[in-house]
PDB file of C-alpha atoms in Angstrom:
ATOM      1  CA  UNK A 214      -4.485 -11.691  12.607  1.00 50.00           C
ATOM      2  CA  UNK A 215      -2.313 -13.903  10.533  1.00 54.00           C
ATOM      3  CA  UNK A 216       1.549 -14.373  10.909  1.00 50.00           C
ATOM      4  CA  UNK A 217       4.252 -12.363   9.450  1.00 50.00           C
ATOM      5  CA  UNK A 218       5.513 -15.771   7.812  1.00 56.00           C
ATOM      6  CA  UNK A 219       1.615 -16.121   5.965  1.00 85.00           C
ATOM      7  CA  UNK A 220       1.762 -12.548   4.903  1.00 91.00           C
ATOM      8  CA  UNK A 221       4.600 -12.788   2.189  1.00 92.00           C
ATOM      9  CA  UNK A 222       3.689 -10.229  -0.544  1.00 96.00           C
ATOM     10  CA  UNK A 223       4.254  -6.658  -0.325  1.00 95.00           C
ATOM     11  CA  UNK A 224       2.520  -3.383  -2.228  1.00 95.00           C
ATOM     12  CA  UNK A 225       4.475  -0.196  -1.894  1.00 94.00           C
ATOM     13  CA  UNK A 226       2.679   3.367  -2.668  1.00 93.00           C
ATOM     14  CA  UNK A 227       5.405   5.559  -3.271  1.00 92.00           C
ATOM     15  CA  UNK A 228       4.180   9.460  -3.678  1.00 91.00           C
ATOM     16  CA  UNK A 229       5.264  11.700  -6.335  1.00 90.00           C
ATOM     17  CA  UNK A 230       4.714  15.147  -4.742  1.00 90.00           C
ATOM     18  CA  UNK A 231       0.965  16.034  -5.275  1.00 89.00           C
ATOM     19  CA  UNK A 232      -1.256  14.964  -2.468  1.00 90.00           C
ATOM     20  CA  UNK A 233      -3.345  11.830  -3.956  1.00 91.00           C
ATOM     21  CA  UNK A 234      -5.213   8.810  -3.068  1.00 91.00           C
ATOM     22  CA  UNK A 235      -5.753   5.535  -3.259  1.00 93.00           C
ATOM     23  CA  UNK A 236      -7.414   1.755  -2.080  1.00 94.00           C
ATOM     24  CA  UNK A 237      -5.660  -1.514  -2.553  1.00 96.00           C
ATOM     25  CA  UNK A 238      -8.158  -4.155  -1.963  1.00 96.00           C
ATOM     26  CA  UNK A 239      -6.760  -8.155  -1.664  1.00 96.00           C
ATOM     27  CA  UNK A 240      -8.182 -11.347  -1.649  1.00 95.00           C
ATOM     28  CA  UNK A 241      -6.383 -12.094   1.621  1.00 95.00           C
ATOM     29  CA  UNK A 242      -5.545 -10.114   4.413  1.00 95.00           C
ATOM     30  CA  UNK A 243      -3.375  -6.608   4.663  1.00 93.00           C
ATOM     31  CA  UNK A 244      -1.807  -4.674   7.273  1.00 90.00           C
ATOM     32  CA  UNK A 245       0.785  -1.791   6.790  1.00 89.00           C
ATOM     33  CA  UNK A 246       4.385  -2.961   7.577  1.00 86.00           C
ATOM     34  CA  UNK A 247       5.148   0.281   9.859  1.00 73.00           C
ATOM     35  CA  UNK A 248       2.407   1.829  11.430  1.00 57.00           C
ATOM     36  CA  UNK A 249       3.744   4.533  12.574  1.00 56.00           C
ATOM     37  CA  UNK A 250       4.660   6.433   9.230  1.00 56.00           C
ATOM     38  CA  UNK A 251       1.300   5.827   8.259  1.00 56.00           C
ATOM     39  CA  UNK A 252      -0.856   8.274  10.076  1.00 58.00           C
ATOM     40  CA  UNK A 253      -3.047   9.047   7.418  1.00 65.00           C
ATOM     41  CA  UNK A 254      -3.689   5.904   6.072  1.00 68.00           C
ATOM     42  CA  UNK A 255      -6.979   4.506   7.266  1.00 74.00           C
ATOM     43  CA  UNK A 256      -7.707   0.244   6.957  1.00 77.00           C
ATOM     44  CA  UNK A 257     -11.139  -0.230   5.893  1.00 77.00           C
ATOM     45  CA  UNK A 258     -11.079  -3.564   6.952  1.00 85.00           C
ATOM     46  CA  UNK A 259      -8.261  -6.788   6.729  1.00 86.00           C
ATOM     47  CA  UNK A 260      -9.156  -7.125   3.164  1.00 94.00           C
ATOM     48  CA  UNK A 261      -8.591  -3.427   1.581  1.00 95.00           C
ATOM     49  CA  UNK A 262      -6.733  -0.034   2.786  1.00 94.00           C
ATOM     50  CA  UNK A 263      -7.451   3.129   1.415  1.00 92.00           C
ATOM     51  CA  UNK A 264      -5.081   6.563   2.226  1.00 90.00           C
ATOM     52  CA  UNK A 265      -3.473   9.412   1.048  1.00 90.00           C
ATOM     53  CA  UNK A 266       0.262   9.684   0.122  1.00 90.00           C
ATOM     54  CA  UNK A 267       1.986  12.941  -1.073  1.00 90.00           C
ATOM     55  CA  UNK A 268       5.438  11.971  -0.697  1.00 90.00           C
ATOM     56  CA  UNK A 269       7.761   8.987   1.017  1.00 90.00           C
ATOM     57  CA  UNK A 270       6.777   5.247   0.585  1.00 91.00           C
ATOM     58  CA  UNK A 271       3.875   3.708   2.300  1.00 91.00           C
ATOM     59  CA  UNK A 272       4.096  -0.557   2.536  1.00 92.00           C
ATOM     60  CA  UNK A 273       1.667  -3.180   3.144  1.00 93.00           C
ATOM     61  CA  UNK A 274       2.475  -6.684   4.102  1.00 93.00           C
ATOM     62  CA  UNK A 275      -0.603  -9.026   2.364  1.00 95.00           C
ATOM     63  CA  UNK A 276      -1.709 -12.629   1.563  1.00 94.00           C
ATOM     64  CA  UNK A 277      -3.372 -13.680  -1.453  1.00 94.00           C
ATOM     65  CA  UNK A 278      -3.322 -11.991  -4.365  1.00 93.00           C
ATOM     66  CA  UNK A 279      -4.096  -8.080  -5.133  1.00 93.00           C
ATOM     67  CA  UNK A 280      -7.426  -7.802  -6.333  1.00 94.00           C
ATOM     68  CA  UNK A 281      -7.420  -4.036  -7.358  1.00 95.00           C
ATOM     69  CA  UNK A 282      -5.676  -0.526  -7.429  1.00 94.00           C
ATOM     70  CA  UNK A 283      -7.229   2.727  -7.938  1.00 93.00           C
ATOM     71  CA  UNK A 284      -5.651   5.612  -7.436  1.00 92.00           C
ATOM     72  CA  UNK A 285      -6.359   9.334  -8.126  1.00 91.00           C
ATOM     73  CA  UNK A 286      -4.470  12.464  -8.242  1.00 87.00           C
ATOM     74  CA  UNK A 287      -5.553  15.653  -5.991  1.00 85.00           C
ATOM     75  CA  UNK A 288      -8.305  16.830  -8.356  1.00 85.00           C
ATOM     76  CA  UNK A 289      -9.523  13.060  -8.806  1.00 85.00           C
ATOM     77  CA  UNK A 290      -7.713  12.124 -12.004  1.00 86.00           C
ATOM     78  CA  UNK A 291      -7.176   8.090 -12.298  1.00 84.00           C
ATOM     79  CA  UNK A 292      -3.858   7.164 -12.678  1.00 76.00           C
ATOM     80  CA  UNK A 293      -3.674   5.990 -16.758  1.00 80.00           C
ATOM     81  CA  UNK A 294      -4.235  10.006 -17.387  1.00 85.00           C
ATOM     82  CA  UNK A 295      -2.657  11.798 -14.573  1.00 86.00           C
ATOM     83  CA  UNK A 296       1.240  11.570 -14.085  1.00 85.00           C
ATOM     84  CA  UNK A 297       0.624  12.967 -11.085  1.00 86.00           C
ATOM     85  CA  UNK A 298      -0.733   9.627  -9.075  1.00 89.00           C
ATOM     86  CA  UNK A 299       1.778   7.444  -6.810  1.00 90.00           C
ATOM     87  CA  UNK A 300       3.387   4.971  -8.162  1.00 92.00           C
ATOM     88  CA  UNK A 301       2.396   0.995  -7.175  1.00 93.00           C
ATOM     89  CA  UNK A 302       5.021  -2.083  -6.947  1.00 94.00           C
ATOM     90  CA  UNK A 303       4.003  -5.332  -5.976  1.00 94.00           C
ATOM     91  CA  UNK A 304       6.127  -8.079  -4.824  1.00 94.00           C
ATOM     92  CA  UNK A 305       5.362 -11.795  -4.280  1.00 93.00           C
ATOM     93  CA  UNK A 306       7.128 -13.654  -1.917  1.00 90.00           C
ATOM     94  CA  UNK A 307       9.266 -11.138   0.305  1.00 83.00           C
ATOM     95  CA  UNK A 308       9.875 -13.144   3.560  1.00 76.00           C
ATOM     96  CA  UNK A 309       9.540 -11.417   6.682  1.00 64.00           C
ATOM     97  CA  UNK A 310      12.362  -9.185   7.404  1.00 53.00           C
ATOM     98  CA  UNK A 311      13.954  -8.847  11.703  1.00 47.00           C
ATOM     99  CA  UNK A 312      15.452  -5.499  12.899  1.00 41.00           C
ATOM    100  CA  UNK A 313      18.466  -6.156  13.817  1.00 40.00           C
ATOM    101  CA  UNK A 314      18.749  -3.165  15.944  1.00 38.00           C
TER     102      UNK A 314
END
């Protein structure tokens, strides 16, 4: 598994309310920053996740660069028509972050 330090970039899926889905593949490795808040997600494998999000914020920690993004609301709508689908941010070059408590 690589190191925090390798693993700069981070993708945030941040529900809107309506239970939806979605798979973030990479062209490097991903992992989700907590675990524990993620108990529905599932990790297909270290390249691509795929979960479902209703509300809060889900993050990954990746390498590389995203490859691809498709999400759908609850009655399979793709995002560009449904308002309803989480919303995505990406960020390049977030470095690893301690817990100070």
């Amino acid at each position: 598994m690589p190191s925090e330090r390798t693993m700069t970039n981070i993708v945030t899926v941040i529900g809107r309310g309506v239970p939806s889905n979605y798979e973030i593949s990479v062209d490097g490795d991903i992992e989700p920053v907590e675990a524990d808040s993620l108990e529905k997600t599932t990790v297909v494998s270290e390249h691509a996740v795929e979960g479902t999000i209703e509300t809060g914020v889900q993050r990954f920690r990746f390498s590389g660069e995203l490859a691809n993004v498709h999400v759908l609301d609850w009655n399979g709508t793709a995002a560009s028509e449904s308002p309803s689908t989480p919303e995505i941010h990406i960020d390049y070059g977030v470095p690893g972050r301690k817990n100070n408590s």
